[in-house]
Short mmCIF file of C-alpha atoms and ligand atoms in Angstrom, two decimals:
data_model
loop_
_atom_site.label_atom_id
_atom_site.label_comp_id
_atom_site.label_asym_id
_atom_site.label_seq_id
_atom_site.Cartn_x
_atom_site.Cartn_y
_atom_site.Cartn_z
CA UNK A 1 209.71 262.69 196.35
CA UNK A 2 212.39 260.02 196.93
CA UNK A 3 215.49 260.94 198.92
CA UNK A 4 218.73 261.02 196.88
CA UNK A 5 219.78 257.83 198.68
CA UNK A 6 216.78 255.73 197.59
CA UNK A 7 216.95 256.80 193.93
CA UNK A 8 218.49 253.89 192.09
CA UNK A 9 219.07 252.92 188.50
CA UNK A 10 217.24 250.37 186.42
CA UNK A 11 219.71 249.31 183.75
CA UNK A 12 218.32 248.00 180.45
CA UNK A 13 220.70 245.97 178.29
CA UNK A 14 219.62 245.68 174.65
CA UNK A 15 220.38 242.58 172.60
CA UNK A 16 217.94 242.97 169.66
CA UNK A 17 215.01 240.69 168.81
CA UNK A 18 211.55 241.40 167.44
CA UNK A 19 210.99 243.98 170.16
CA UNK A 20 213.56 246.02 168.19
CA UNK A 21 212.30 244.85 164.80
CA UNK A 22 210.96 246.87 161.88
CA UNK A 23 208.70 245.98 158.96
CA UNK A 24 207.94 248.15 155.94
CA UNK A 25 204.21 248.18 156.77
CA UNK A 26 202.61 248.68 160.17
CA UNK A 27 200.13 245.90 159.36
CA UNK A 28 202.94 243.37 158.89
CA UNK A 29 203.69 241.42 162.07
CA UNK A 30 205.78 238.67 160.52
CA UNK A 31 207.67 240.06 157.51
CA UNK A 32 210.01 242.23 159.56
CA UNK A 33 213.72 242.39 160.26
CA UNK A 34 214.59 241.86 163.92
CA UNK A 35 217.11 244.02 165.81
CA UNK A 36 216.79 247.38 163.99
CA UNK A 37 215.87 249.86 166.74
CA UNK A 38 218.31 250.78 169.51
CA UNK A 39 217.34 250.05 173.09
CA UNK A 40 217.42 253.75 174.07
CA UNK A 41 214.88 254.55 171.36
CA UNK A 42 212.64 251.66 172.45
CA UNK A 43 212.61 252.96 176.01
CA UNK A 44 211.79 256.49 174.89
CA UNK A 45 208.59 255.18 173.27
CA UNK A 46 206.92 253.70 176.35
CA UNK A 47 203.94 255.69 177.63
CA UNK A 48 203.58 255.59 181.42
CA UNK A 49 207.22 254.66 182.06
CA UNK A 50 207.88 257.74 184.23
CA UNK A 51 205.05 256.75 186.56
CA UNK A 52 206.21 253.15 186.93
CA UNK A 53 209.78 254.27 187.56
CA UNK A 54 208.55 256.35 190.50
CA UNK A 55 211.69 258.48 190.56
CA UNK A 56 214.18 255.75 189.66
CA UNK A 57 216.52 256.38 186.75
CA UNK A 58 216.32 254.37 183.57
CA UNK A 59 219.65 253.87 181.81
CA UNK A 60 220.41 251.71 178.80
CA UNK A 61 223.30 250.00 177.10
CA UNK A 62 223.37 248.19 173.75
CA UNK A 63 225.21 244.90 174.36
CA UNK A 64 224.28 243.35 171.00
CA UNK A 65 221.84 243.91 168.14
CA UNK A 66 220.89 240.47 166.81
CA UNK A 67 218.02 238.20 165.90
CA UNK A 68 218.17 235.76 168.81
CA UNK A 69 218.22 232.74 166.47
CA UNK A 70 221.86 233.85 165.98
CA UNK A 71 222.66 234.01 169.70
CA UNK A 72 226.31 233.17 170.26
CA UNK A 73 228.50 232.22 173.19
CA UNK A 74 230.41 235.49 172.67
CA UNK A 75 227.22 237.52 173.21
CA UNK A 76 226.38 235.43 176.28
CA UNK A 77 229.82 236.17 177.71
CA UNK A 78 229.45 239.94 177.10
CA UNK A 79 225.97 239.89 178.56
CA UNK A 80 227.09 238.02 181.64
CA UNK A 81 229.94 240.46 182.14
CA UNK A 82 227.68 243.55 181.82
CA UNK A 83 224.90 242.10 184.01
CA UNK A 84 227.45 241.24 186.71
CA UNK A 85 229.04 244.70 186.66
CA UNK A 86 225.66 246.41 186.97
CA UNK A 87 224.28 244.10 189.66
CA UNK A 88 227.41 244.72 191.73
CA UNK A 89 226.83 248.50 191.69
CA UNK A 90 225.15 249.75 194.82
CA UNK A 91 223.15 252.36 192.91
CA UNK A 92 221.59 249.75 190.57
CA UNK A 93 218.25 248.29 191.67
CA UNK A 94 217.74 245.86 188.79
CA UNK A 95 218.90 244.80 185.34
CA UNK A 96 216.52 244.31 182.42
CA UNK A 97 217.45 242.64 179.14
CA UNK A 98 215.59 243.09 175.87
CA UNK A 99 215.89 239.85 173.92
CA UNK A 100 214.41 237.98 170.97
CA UNK A 101 211.82 235.41 171.95
CA UNK A 102 213.37 232.52 170.02
CA UNK A 103 216.26 231.72 172.37
CA UNK A 104 215.22 233.81 175.38
CA UNK A 105 214.76 230.71 177.54
CA UNK A 106 218.34 229.59 176.87
CA UNK A 107 219.83 232.98 177.76
CA UNK A 108 217.65 233.20 180.87
CA UNK A 109 218.72 229.72 181.98
CA UNK A 110 222.37 230.42 181.21
CA UNK A 111 222.33 233.60 183.35
CA UNK A 112 220.40 231.82 186.12
CA UNK A 113 223.09 229.12 186.12
CA UNK A 114 226.19 231.32 186.13
CA UNK A 115 225.43 234.67 187.77
CA UNK A 116 226.82 234.80 191.33
CA UNK A 117 224.16 233.61 193.78
CA UNK A 118 224.80 236.54 196.12
CA UNK A 119 223.78 238.93 193.32
CA UNK A 120 220.68 237.21 191.94
CA UNK A 121 219.37 236.30 195.36
CA UNK A 122 219.38 240.02 196.14
CA UNK A 123 218.38 241.76 192.89
CA UNK A 124 216.21 240.95 189.87
CA UNK A 125 217.35 240.27 186.32
CA UNK A 126 214.32 240.55 184.03
CA UNK A 127 214.36 239.51 180.39
CA UNK A 128 211.64 240.88 178.17
CA UNK A 129 210.74 240.69 174.51
CA UNK A 130 207.96 241.08 171.96
CA UNK A 131 206.20 238.98 169.36
CA UNK A 132 205.37 241.97 167.17
CA UNK A 133 207.94 244.38 165.76
CA UNK A 134 208.32 247.94 167.02
CA UNK A 135 206.79 249.16 163.72
CA UNK A 136 203.54 247.22 164.32
CA UNK A 137 200.10 248.81 164.36
CA UNK A 138 199.80 247.39 167.84
CA UNK A 139 203.24 246.49 169.22
CA UNK A 140 203.47 244.41 172.40
CA UNK A 141 207.00 245.55 173.25
CA UNK A 142 206.12 248.79 175.08
CA UNK A 143 203.67 247.05 177.44
CA UNK A 144 206.20 244.27 178.09
CA UNK A 145 208.89 246.84 178.89
CA UNK A 146 206.56 248.65 181.27
CA UNK A 147 205.62 245.35 182.96
CA UNK A 148 209.28 244.29 183.18
CA UNK A 149 210.15 247.54 184.99
CA UNK A 150 207.18 247.05 187.32
CA UNK A 151 208.46 243.54 188.18
CA UNK A 152 212.03 244.78 188.59
CA UNK A 153 210.96 247.47 191.05
CA UNK A 154 208.63 245.30 193.11
CA UNK A 155 209.98 245.29 196.68
CA UNK A 156 211.79 242.02 197.43
CA UNK A 157 212.03 240.92 193.79
CA UNK A 158 215.09 238.86 192.92
CA UNK A 159 216.27 236.13 190.57
CA UNK A 160 216.35 235.69 186.81
CA UNK A 161 212.91 235.97 185.20
CA UNK A 162 211.15 236.60 181.93
CA UNK A 163 208.19 238.94 181.47
CA UNK A 164 205.86 238.64 178.48
CA UNK A 165 202.17 239.42 177.95
CA UNK A 166 201.47 240.11 181.61
CA UNK A 167 203.03 236.84 182.81
CA UNK A 168 206.23 236.45 184.80
CA UNK A 169 208.17 233.20 184.38
CA UNK A 170 211.20 231.89 186.27
CA UNK A 171 214.30 231.23 184.14
CA UNK A 172 214.29 227.58 185.18
CA UNK A 173 210.83 226.93 183.74
CA UNK A 174 210.26 229.46 180.98
CA UNK A 175 209.75 228.03 177.52
CA UNK A 176 208.54 229.56 174.27
CA UNK A 177 205.32 227.71 173.55
CA UNK A 178 203.70 229.58 170.68
CA UNK A 179 205.01 230.73 167.31
CA UNK A 180 202.69 233.71 166.84
CA UNK A 181 200.53 234.73 169.80
CA UNK A 182 201.75 237.62 171.94
CA UNK A 183 201.35 235.37 175.01
CA UNK A 184 204.11 233.14 173.68
CA UNK A 185 205.65 231.70 176.85
CA UNK A 186 204.71 229.03 179.34
CA UNK A 187 206.18 227.67 182.56
CA UNK A 188 204.76 224.21 181.93
CA UNK A 189 203.66 222.26 184.98
CA UNK A 190 205.03 224.90 187.38
CA UNK A 191 202.83 227.70 186.06
CA UNK A 192 203.87 231.34 185.99
CA UNK A 193 205.61 233.01 188.88
CA UNK A 194 203.37 236.08 188.86
CA UNK A 195 200.95 238.18 186.86
CA UNK A 196 201.41 241.87 186.08
CA UNK A 197 198.13 243.76 186.17
CA UNK A 198 198.23 247.52 185.48
CA UNK A 199 201.81 247.61 186.80
CA UNK A 200 200.87 245.76 190.01
CA UNK A 201 202.61 242.41 190.44
CA UNK A 202 200.52 239.54 191.82
CA UNK A 203 203.09 237.02 193.06
CA UNK A 204 201.94 233.37 192.93
CA UNK A 205 205.02 231.73 194.47
CA UNK A 206 208.38 232.77 195.88
CA UNK A 207 210.85 234.83 193.83
CA UNK A 208 213.41 232.51 192.20
CA UNK A 209 216.66 231.68 193.95
CA UNK A 210 219.99 230.84 192.34
CA UNK A 211 220.60 227.08 192.04
CA UNK A 212 222.46 225.55 194.96
CA UNK A 213 225.05 224.06 192.59
CA UNK A 214 225.77 227.36 190.79
CA UNK A 215 228.32 226.88 187.98
CA UNK A 216 231.74 228.14 189.06
CA UNK A 217 233.21 229.30 185.79
CA UNK A 218 235.44 232.26 185.07
CA UNK A 219 233.66 233.14 181.83
CA UNK A 220 236.24 235.70 180.76
CA UNK A 221 238.73 232.88 180.35
CA UNK A 222 236.47 230.53 178.35
CA UNK A 223 237.47 230.43 174.71
CA UNK A 224 236.23 227.07 173.52
CA UNK A 225 232.83 225.99 174.69
CA UNK A 226 232.47 222.20 174.88
CA UNK A 227 230.53 220.96 171.88
CA UNK A 228 227.18 219.49 172.95
CA UNK A 229 224.56 218.58 170.35
CA UNK A 230 220.88 217.64 170.60
CA UNK A 231 219.41 214.57 168.91
CA UNK A 232 215.77 213.55 168.84
CA UNK A 233 213.89 210.28 168.93
CA UNK A 234 211.06 209.84 166.43
CA UNK A 235 209.21 207.15 164.50
CA UNK A 236 211.68 205.48 162.17
CA UNK A 237 214.61 206.77 164.25
CA UNK A 238 218.07 205.32 163.65
CA UNK A 239 221.69 205.42 164.72
CA UNK A 240 222.70 207.54 161.73
CA UNK A 241 222.77 211.03 163.30
CA UNK A 242 224.63 209.97 166.45
CA UNK A 243 227.12 207.86 164.51
CA UNK A 244 227.78 210.80 162.16
CA UNK A 245 228.26 213.17 165.11
CA UNK A 246 230.85 210.82 166.59
CA UNK A 247 233.01 211.08 163.48
CA UNK A 248 235.81 213.67 163.63
CA UNK A 249 235.12 216.67 161.38
CA UNK A 250 237.86 219.02 160.15
CA UNK A 251 237.64 222.43 161.82
CA UNK A 252 234.92 221.32 164.25
CA UNK A 253 235.74 220.67 167.88
CA UNK A 254 235.19 217.07 169.00
CA UNK A 255 231.83 216.12 170.40
CA UNK A 256 231.80 216.22 174.21
CA UNK A 257 228.13 215.72 174.96
CA UNK A 258 224.76 214.71 173.57
CA UNK A 259 221.29 215.55 174.83
CA UNK A 260 218.61 213.24 173.57
CA UNK A 261 215.11 214.68 173.23
CA UNK A 262 213.57 211.29 173.85
CA UNK A 263 209.95 210.37 173.24
CA UNK A 264 207.42 210.49 176.08
CA UNK A 265 208.87 209.38 179.39
CA UNK A 266 212.41 209.09 178.04
CA UNK A 267 211.96 206.27 175.53
CA UNK A 268 214.21 205.77 172.51
CA UNK A 269 214.26 203.74 169.32
CA UNK A 270 216.46 200.70 169.95
CA UNK A 271 218.89 201.73 167.19
CA UNK A 272 219.26 205.26 168.62
CA UNK A 273 219.78 203.76 172.07
CA UNK A 274 222.52 201.47 170.75
CA UNK A 275 224.23 204.47 169.10
CA UNK A 276 224.05 206.46 172.34
CA UNK A 277 225.71 203.54 174.15
CA UNK A 278 228.51 203.75 171.59
CA UNK A 279 228.75 207.48 172.33
CA UNK A 280 229.09 206.76 176.06
CA UNK A 281 231.81 204.23 175.33
CA UNK A 282 233.62 206.86 173.26
CA UNK A 283 233.66 209.16 176.31
CA UNK A 284 230.77 211.43 175.24
CA UNK A 285 228.40 212.48 178.04
CA UNK A 286 224.76 211.67 177.30
CA UNK A 287 221.78 213.36 178.97
CA UNK A 288 218.25 212.11 178.46
CA UNK A 289 215.47 214.65 178.23
CA UNK A 290 212.02 214.50 176.64
CA UNK A 291 210.55 216.14 173.59
CA UNK A 292 207.26 216.55 175.52
CA UNK A 293 206.66 220.20 176.39
CA UNK A 294 205.46 219.30 179.88
CA UNK A 295 206.48 216.76 182.50
CA UNK A 296 209.89 215.24 183.18
CA UNK A 297 211.58 211.93 182.56
CA UNK A 298 210.66 209.62 185.45
CA UNK A 299 211.33 206.15 184.11
CA UNK A 300 213.89 203.89 185.73
CA UNK A 301 214.74 202.41 182.31
CA UNK A 302 217.92 203.41 180.46
CA UNK A 303 219.60 204.11 183.80
CA UNK A 304 222.98 204.32 182.09
CA UNK A 305 221.88 207.58 180.51
CA UNK A 306 221.69 210.35 183.10
CA UNK A 307 218.39 212.26 182.99
CA UNK A 308 218.13 216.00 182.60
CA UNK A 309 216.51 216.68 185.95
CA UNK A 310 213.38 218.08 184.34
CA UNK A 311 215.24 220.44 182.02
CA UNK A 312 214.04 220.80 178.44
CA UNK A 313 216.51 219.61 175.77
CA UNK A 314 217.83 223.13 175.06
CA UNK A 315 218.33 223.92 178.75
CA UNK A 316 219.84 220.48 179.41
CA UNK A 317 222.37 221.29 176.68
CA UNK A 318 223.36 224.53 178.45
CA UNK A 319 223.62 222.68 181.78
CA UNK A 320 225.81 219.98 180.24
CA UNK A 321 228.11 222.52 178.55
CA UNK A 322 228.60 224.29 181.89
CA UNK A 323 229.22 221.00 183.67
CA UNK A 324 231.82 219.99 181.09
CA UNK A 325 233.54 223.38 181.49
CA UNK A 326 233.84 222.81 185.21
CA UNK A 327 235.23 219.30 184.82
C1 SIN B 401 214.28 236.81 167.76
O1 SIN B 401 214.20 235.84 168.52
O2 SIN B 401 215.23 237.62 167.81
C2 SIN B 401 213.25 237.03 166.71
C3 SIN B 401 211.90 236.53 167.09
C4 SIN B 401 211.31 237.26 168.26
O3 SIN B 401 211.92 238.04 168.97
O4 SIN B 401 210.10 237.01 168.48
#
Protein backbone atom coordinates (compact mmCIF):
# COMPACT_ATOMS: atom_id res chain seq x y z
CA UNK A 1 0.00 0.00 0.00
CA UNK A 2 1.40 3.41 -1.01
CA UNK A 3 1.70 6.13 1.62
CA UNK A 4 -0.68 9.09 1.14
CA UNK A 5 2.35 11.17 0.13
CA UNK A 6 3.42 8.96 -2.80
CA UNK A 7 -0.09 8.65 -4.26
CA UNK A 8 -0.17 10.96 -7.24
CA UNK A 9 -2.52 11.69 -10.08
CA UNK A 10 -2.22 10.69 -13.70
CA UNK A 11 -4.24 13.27 -15.61
CA UNK A 12 -5.72 12.25 -18.98
CA UNK A 13 -6.76 15.06 -21.30
CA UNK A 14 -9.17 13.99 -24.05
CA UNK A 15 -9.12 15.63 -27.47
CA UNK A 16 -11.07 13.08 -29.58
CA UNK A 17 -9.72 11.01 -32.48
CA UNK A 18 -10.41 7.45 -33.59
CA UNK A 19 -9.68 6.20 -30.09
CA UNK A 20 -12.99 7.90 -29.22
CA UNK A 21 -14.66 6.95 -32.51
CA UNK A 22 -17.80 4.93 -33.15
CA UNK A 23 -19.02 2.96 -36.16
CA UNK A 24 -22.47 1.44 -36.60
CA UNK A 25 -20.99 -2.08 -36.91
CA UNK A 26 -18.27 -3.62 -34.76
CA UNK A 27 -16.70 -5.11 -37.90
CA UNK A 28 -16.23 -1.66 -39.45
CA UNK A 29 -12.79 -0.20 -38.73
CA UNK A 30 -12.86 2.60 -41.28
CA UNK A 31 -16.45 3.83 -41.70
CA UNK A 32 -16.67 5.43 -38.27
CA UNK A 33 -17.06 8.91 -36.87
CA UNK A 34 -14.11 10.05 -34.77
CA UNK A 35 -14.48 11.81 -31.41
CA UNK A 36 -17.79 10.37 -30.12
CA UNK A 37 -16.90 8.80 -26.75
CA UNK A 38 -15.85 10.92 -23.78
CA UNK A 39 -12.42 10.38 -22.29
CA UNK A 40 -13.84 9.31 -18.90
CA UNK A 41 -15.84 6.54 -20.59
CA UNK A 42 -12.77 5.39 -22.56
CA UNK A 43 -10.77 5.08 -19.36
CA UNK A 44 -13.52 3.13 -17.62
CA UNK A 45 -13.28 0.46 -20.34
CA UNK A 46 -9.63 -0.53 -19.88
CA UNK A 47 -9.12 -3.94 -18.28
CA UNK A 48 -6.03 -4.10 -16.05
CA UNK A 49 -5.82 -0.34 -15.51
CA UNK A 50 -6.09 -0.61 -11.71
CA UNK A 51 -3.06 -2.89 -11.62
CA UNK A 52 -0.92 -0.62 -13.81
CA UNK A 53 -1.91 2.43 -11.77
CA UNK A 54 -0.56 0.71 -8.65
CA UNK A 55 -2.49 3.00 -6.32
CA UNK A 56 -2.16 6.20 -8.35
CA UNK A 57 -5.32 8.10 -9.18
CA UNK A 58 -6.57 8.43 -12.72
CA UNK A 59 -8.41 11.67 -13.45
CA UNK A 60 -9.65 12.97 -16.77
CA UNK A 61 -10.63 16.19 -18.46
CA UNK A 62 -12.20 16.70 -21.90
CA UNK A 63 -10.22 19.52 -23.54
CA UNK A 64 -11.70 19.01 -27.02
CA UNK A 65 -13.69 16.42 -28.95
CA UNK A 66 -12.50 16.56 -32.56
CA UNK A 67 -11.22 14.54 -35.47
CA UNK A 68 -7.56 15.58 -35.43
CA UNK A 69 -7.62 16.50 -39.13
CA UNK A 70 -9.49 19.57 -37.80
CA UNK A 71 -6.87 20.42 -35.16
CA UNK A 72 -6.78 24.17 -34.60
CA UNK A 73 -4.45 26.65 -32.97
CA UNK A 74 -7.21 27.39 -30.43
CA UNK A 75 -7.25 23.74 -29.31
CA UNK A 76 -3.44 23.74 -29.13
CA UNK A 77 -3.55 26.81 -26.89
CA UNK A 78 -6.15 25.23 -24.56
CA UNK A 79 -4.19 22.00 -24.46
CA UNK A 80 -0.95 23.78 -23.67
CA UNK A 81 -2.65 25.72 -20.89
CA UNK A 82 -4.19 22.58 -19.31
CA UNK A 83 -1.00 20.50 -19.63
CA UNK A 84 1.01 23.29 -18.01
CA UNK A 85 -1.42 23.69 -15.10
CA UNK A 86 -1.41 19.95 -14.39
CA UNK A 87 2.36 19.48 -14.74
CA UNK A 88 2.88 22.32 -12.27
CA UNK A 89 0.76 20.57 -9.61
CA UNK A 90 2.85 18.70 -7.09
CA UNK A 91 0.30 15.90 -6.81
CA UNK A 92 0.36 15.16 -10.57
CA UNK A 93 2.85 12.51 -11.72
CA UNK A 94 2.14 12.70 -15.45
CA UNK A 95 -0.18 14.01 -18.15
CA UNK A 96 -1.62 11.80 -20.89
CA UNK A 97 -3.40 13.08 -23.98
CA UNK A 98 -5.77 11.05 -26.13
CA UNK A 99 -5.46 12.30 -29.69
CA UNK A 100 -6.32 11.38 -33.27
CA UNK A 101 -3.45 9.79 -35.16
CA UNK A 102 -3.61 12.12 -38.17
CA UNK A 103 -1.98 15.20 -36.63
CA UNK A 104 -0.63 13.66 -33.42
CA UNK A 105 2.97 14.30 -34.48
CA UNK A 106 2.28 18.02 -34.92
CA UNK A 107 0.64 18.38 -31.50
CA UNK A 108 3.43 16.36 -29.87
CA UNK A 109 6.09 18.53 -31.52
CA UNK A 110 4.24 21.74 -30.66
CA UNK A 111 4.05 20.76 -26.96
CA UNK A 112 7.69 19.60 -26.98
CA UNK A 113 8.66 23.02 -28.38
CA UNK A 114 6.67 25.25 -26.04
CA UNK A 115 6.15 23.52 -22.68
CA UNK A 116 8.52 24.93 -20.04
CA UNK A 117 11.73 22.88 -19.99
CA UNK A 118 11.69 22.64 -16.19
CA UNK A 119 8.34 20.81 -16.40
CA UNK A 120 8.99 18.37 -19.25
CA UNK A 121 12.48 17.56 -18.08
CA UNK A 122 10.90 16.40 -14.81
CA UNK A 123 7.59 14.77 -15.78
CA UNK A 124 6.22 12.86 -18.78
CA UNK A 125 3.59 14.02 -21.26
CA UNK A 126 2.35 10.98 -23.17
CA UNK A 127 0.12 11.21 -26.23
CA UNK A 128 -1.79 8.11 -27.21
CA UNK A 129 -4.31 7.18 -29.86
CA UNK A 130 -5.89 4.33 -31.80
CA UNK A 131 -6.27 3.24 -35.40
CA UNK A 132 -9.53 1.40 -34.73
CA UNK A 133 -12.63 3.01 -33.24
CA UNK A 134 -13.82 2.29 -29.71
CA UNK A 135 -16.75 0.32 -31.23
CA UNK A 136 -14.41 -2.11 -33.04
CA UNK A 137 -14.52 -5.87 -32.60
CA UNK A 138 -10.91 -5.57 -31.54
CA UNK A 139 -10.10 -1.97 -30.57
CA UNK A 140 -6.47 -0.98 -30.06
CA UNK A 141 -7.28 2.03 -27.88
CA UNK A 142 -7.55 0.23 -24.52
CA UNK A 143 -4.13 -1.43 -24.89
CA UNK A 144 -2.58 1.87 -25.98
CA UNK A 145 -4.10 3.63 -22.95
CA UNK A 146 -2.76 0.93 -20.63
CA UNK A 147 0.70 1.16 -22.24
CA UNK A 148 0.65 4.98 -22.06
CA UNK A 149 -0.05 4.83 -18.31
CA UNK A 150 2.73 2.26 -17.88
CA UNK A 151 5.16 4.63 -19.66
CA UNK A 152 3.93 7.63 -17.68
CA UNK A 153 4.51 5.85 -14.37
CA UNK A 154 7.93 4.42 -15.22
CA UNK A 155 10.39 5.83 -12.68
CA UNK A 156 12.48 8.62 -14.23
CA UNK A 157 10.23 9.06 -17.28
CA UNK A 158 10.07 12.59 -18.67
CA UNK A 159 9.58 14.49 -21.91
CA UNK A 160 6.89 14.56 -24.59
CA UNK A 161 6.27 11.15 -26.16
CA UNK A 162 3.75 9.16 -28.15
CA UNK A 163 2.71 5.60 -27.37
CA UNK A 164 1.09 3.37 -30.00
CA UNK A 165 1.07 -0.39 -30.58
CA UNK A 166 3.67 -1.14 -27.93
CA UNK A 167 6.17 1.43 -29.26
CA UNK A 168 7.20 4.66 -27.57
CA UNK A 169 8.34 7.52 -29.81
CA UNK A 170 9.88 10.88 -28.91
CA UNK A 171 7.90 13.95 -30.05
CA UNK A 172 10.85 15.14 -32.11
CA UNK A 173 10.91 12.02 -34.28
CA UNK A 174 7.41 10.56 -34.26
CA UNK A 175 5.68 10.41 -37.62
CA UNK A 176 2.53 8.65 -38.79
CA UNK A 177 3.79 6.17 -41.36
CA UNK A 178 0.84 3.92 -42.13
CA UNK A 179 -2.75 4.67 -43.09
CA UNK A 180 -4.34 1.50 -41.70
CA UNK A 181 -2.14 -0.75 -39.56
CA UNK A 182 -2.45 -0.45 -35.79
CA UNK A 183 1.35 0.01 -35.63
CA UNK A 184 0.99 3.29 -37.51
CA UNK A 185 3.95 5.33 -36.23
CA UNK A 186 7.66 5.39 -36.87
CA UNK A 187 10.62 7.34 -35.52
CA UNK A 188 12.49 7.08 -38.82
CA UNK A 189 16.25 6.78 -38.60
CA UNK A 190 16.25 7.32 -34.82
CA UNK A 191 14.09 4.29 -34.07
CA UNK A 192 11.67 4.11 -31.16
CA UNK A 193 12.54 5.33 -27.71
CA UNK A 194 11.23 2.23 -25.95
CA UNK A 195 9.00 -0.81 -26.19
CA UNK A 196 6.13 -1.59 -23.83
CA UNK A 197 5.84 -5.30 -23.10
CA UNK A 198 3.08 -6.43 -20.72
CA UNK A 199 3.23 -3.02 -19.00
CA UNK A 200 7.02 -3.19 -18.58
CA UNK A 201 8.92 -0.45 -20.41
CA UNK A 202 12.16 -1.46 -22.15
CA UNK A 203 14.01 1.82 -22.67
CA UNK A 204 16.31 1.89 -25.73
CA UNK A 205 17.77 5.40 -25.28
CA UNK A 206 17.47 8.30 -22.86
CA UNK A 207 14.11 9.89 -22.06
CA UNK A 208 13.62 13.00 -24.23
CA UNK A 209 14.72 16.41 -23.02
CA UNK A 210 13.19 19.77 -23.90
CA UNK A 211 15.02 21.54 -26.75
CA UNK A 212 17.76 23.90 -25.63
CA UNK A 213 16.19 26.74 -27.64
CA UNK A 214 12.70 26.30 -26.15
CA UNK A 215 10.21 28.76 -27.70
CA UNK A 216 9.53 31.63 -25.30
CA UNK A 217 5.97 32.52 -26.17
CA UNK A 218 3.16 33.66 -23.91
CA UNK A 219 0.54 31.57 -25.69
CA UNK A 220 -2.39 33.15 -23.87
CA UNK A 221 -1.62 36.40 -25.67
CA UNK A 222 -1.28 34.93 -29.18
CA UNK A 223 -4.28 35.77 -31.32
CA UNK A 224 -2.95 35.64 -34.85
CA UNK A 225 -0.63 32.80 -35.68
CA UNK A 226 1.82 33.68 -38.47
CA UNK A 227 0.67 32.13 -41.72
CA UNK A 228 3.12 29.47 -42.90
CA UNK A 229 2.24 27.18 -45.80
CA UNK A 230 3.83 24.01 -47.18
CA UNK A 231 4.65 23.54 -50.86
CA UNK A 232 6.03 20.41 -52.48
CA UNK A 233 8.45 19.68 -55.28
CA UNK A 234 7.41 17.05 -57.82
CA UNK A 235 7.92 16.09 -61.46
CA UNK A 236 6.52 18.87 -63.61
CA UNK A 237 6.71 21.31 -60.68
CA UNK A 238 6.30 25.02 -61.35
CA UNK A 239 6.24 28.47 -59.79
CA UNK A 240 2.44 28.63 -59.85
CA UNK A 241 1.60 27.64 -56.26
CA UNK A 242 4.25 29.86 -54.65
CA UNK A 243 3.40 32.82 -56.87
CA UNK A 244 -0.30 32.41 -56.01
CA UNK A 245 0.49 32.22 -52.28
CA UNK A 246 2.43 35.48 -52.52
CA UNK A 247 -0.64 37.32 -53.79
CA UNK A 248 -2.68 39.15 -51.13
CA UNK A 249 -6.03 37.45 -50.47
CA UNK A 250 -9.00 39.24 -48.87
CA UNK A 251 -9.64 38.01 -45.33
CA UNK A 252 -6.48 35.88 -45.25
CA UNK A 253 -3.47 37.00 -43.27
CA UNK A 254 -0.36 37.68 -45.37
CA UNK A 255 2.05 34.85 -45.96
CA UNK A 256 4.97 34.94 -43.49
CA UNK A 257 6.68 31.66 -44.22
CA UNK A 258 6.97 28.73 -46.61
CA UNK A 259 8.24 25.23 -45.98
CA UNK A 260 9.24 23.38 -49.10
CA UNK A 261 8.93 19.60 -49.04
CA UNK A 262 11.76 19.25 -51.52
CA UNK A 263 12.65 16.09 -53.40
CA UNK A 264 15.37 13.77 -52.10
CA UNK A 265 18.25 15.62 -50.52
CA UNK A 266 16.57 19.02 -50.79
CA UNK A 267 16.37 19.40 -54.56
CA UNK A 268 13.80 21.57 -56.32
CA UNK A 269 12.51 22.14 -59.82
CA UNK A 270 14.27 25.22 -61.20
CA UNK A 271 10.96 27.09 -61.61
CA UNK A 272 9.92 26.37 -58.00
CA UNK A 273 13.36 27.46 -56.84
CA UNK A 274 13.04 30.75 -58.75
CA UNK A 275 9.62 31.34 -57.16
CA UNK A 276 11.01 30.65 -53.70
CA UNK A 277 13.74 33.23 -54.35
CA UNK A 278 11.00 35.72 -55.17
CA UNK A 279 9.33 34.78 -51.88
CA UNK A 280 12.56 35.47 -49.98
CA UNK A 281 12.86 38.83 -51.72
CA UNK A 282 9.29 39.62 -50.65
CA UNK A 283 10.31 39.03 -47.01
CA UNK A 284 8.80 35.54 -46.65
CA UNK A 285 10.91 33.07 -44.64
CA UNK A 286 11.65 29.85 -46.53
CA UNK A 287 12.64 26.55 -44.91
CA UNK A 288 13.79 23.59 -46.95
CA UNK A 289 12.75 20.13 -45.84
CA UNK A 290 12.40 16.85 -47.73
CA UNK A 291 9.40 14.83 -48.76
CA UNK A 292 11.42 11.65 -47.98
CA UNK A 293 10.09 9.95 -44.85
CA UNK A 294 13.61 9.24 -43.60
CA UNK A 295 16.90 11.12 -43.61
CA UNK A 296 17.54 14.85 -43.55
CA UNK A 297 18.61 17.49 -46.02
CA UNK A 298 22.42 17.47 -46.13
CA UNK A 299 23.25 19.17 -49.40
CA UNK A 300 25.25 22.37 -49.49
CA UNK A 301 23.27 23.52 -52.55
CA UNK A 302 20.52 26.14 -52.25
CA UNK A 303 22.32 27.63 -49.24
CA UNK A 304 20.08 30.70 -49.40
CA UNK A 305 17.20 28.55 -48.22
CA UNK A 306 17.63 27.58 -44.57
CA UNK A 307 17.18 23.85 -43.96
CA UNK A 308 14.74 22.39 -41.48
CA UNK A 309 17.32 20.77 -39.24
CA UNK A 310 15.97 17.29 -39.91
CA UNK A 311 12.36 18.21 -39.20
CA UNK A 312 9.64 16.83 -41.45
CA UNK A 313 7.70 19.44 -43.45
CA UNK A 314 4.78 19.54 -40.97
CA UNK A 315 7.07 19.90 -37.96
CA UNK A 316 9.25 22.45 -39.76
CA UNK A 317 6.08 24.48 -40.31
CA UNK A 318 5.33 24.45 -36.56
CA UNK A 319 8.93 25.42 -35.78
CA UNK A 320 8.82 28.30 -38.26
CA UNK A 321 5.49 29.59 -36.91
CA UNK A 322 6.94 29.61 -33.39
CA UNK A 323 10.10 31.33 -34.58
CA UNK A 324 8.09 34.01 -36.36
CA UNK A 325 6.02 34.57 -33.20
CA UNK A 326 9.18 35.18 -31.22
CA UNK A 327 10.61 37.60 -33.77
C1 LIG B 1 -8.09 11.51 -36.19
O1 LIG B 1 -6.92 11.78 -36.45
O2 LIG B 1 -8.75 12.15 -35.34
C2 LIG B 1 -8.81 10.43 -36.92
C3 LIG B 1 -7.91 9.33 -37.35
C4 LIG B 1 -7.29 8.58 -36.21
O3 LIG B 1 -7.34 8.93 -35.05
O4 LIG B 1 -6.69 7.52 -36.53
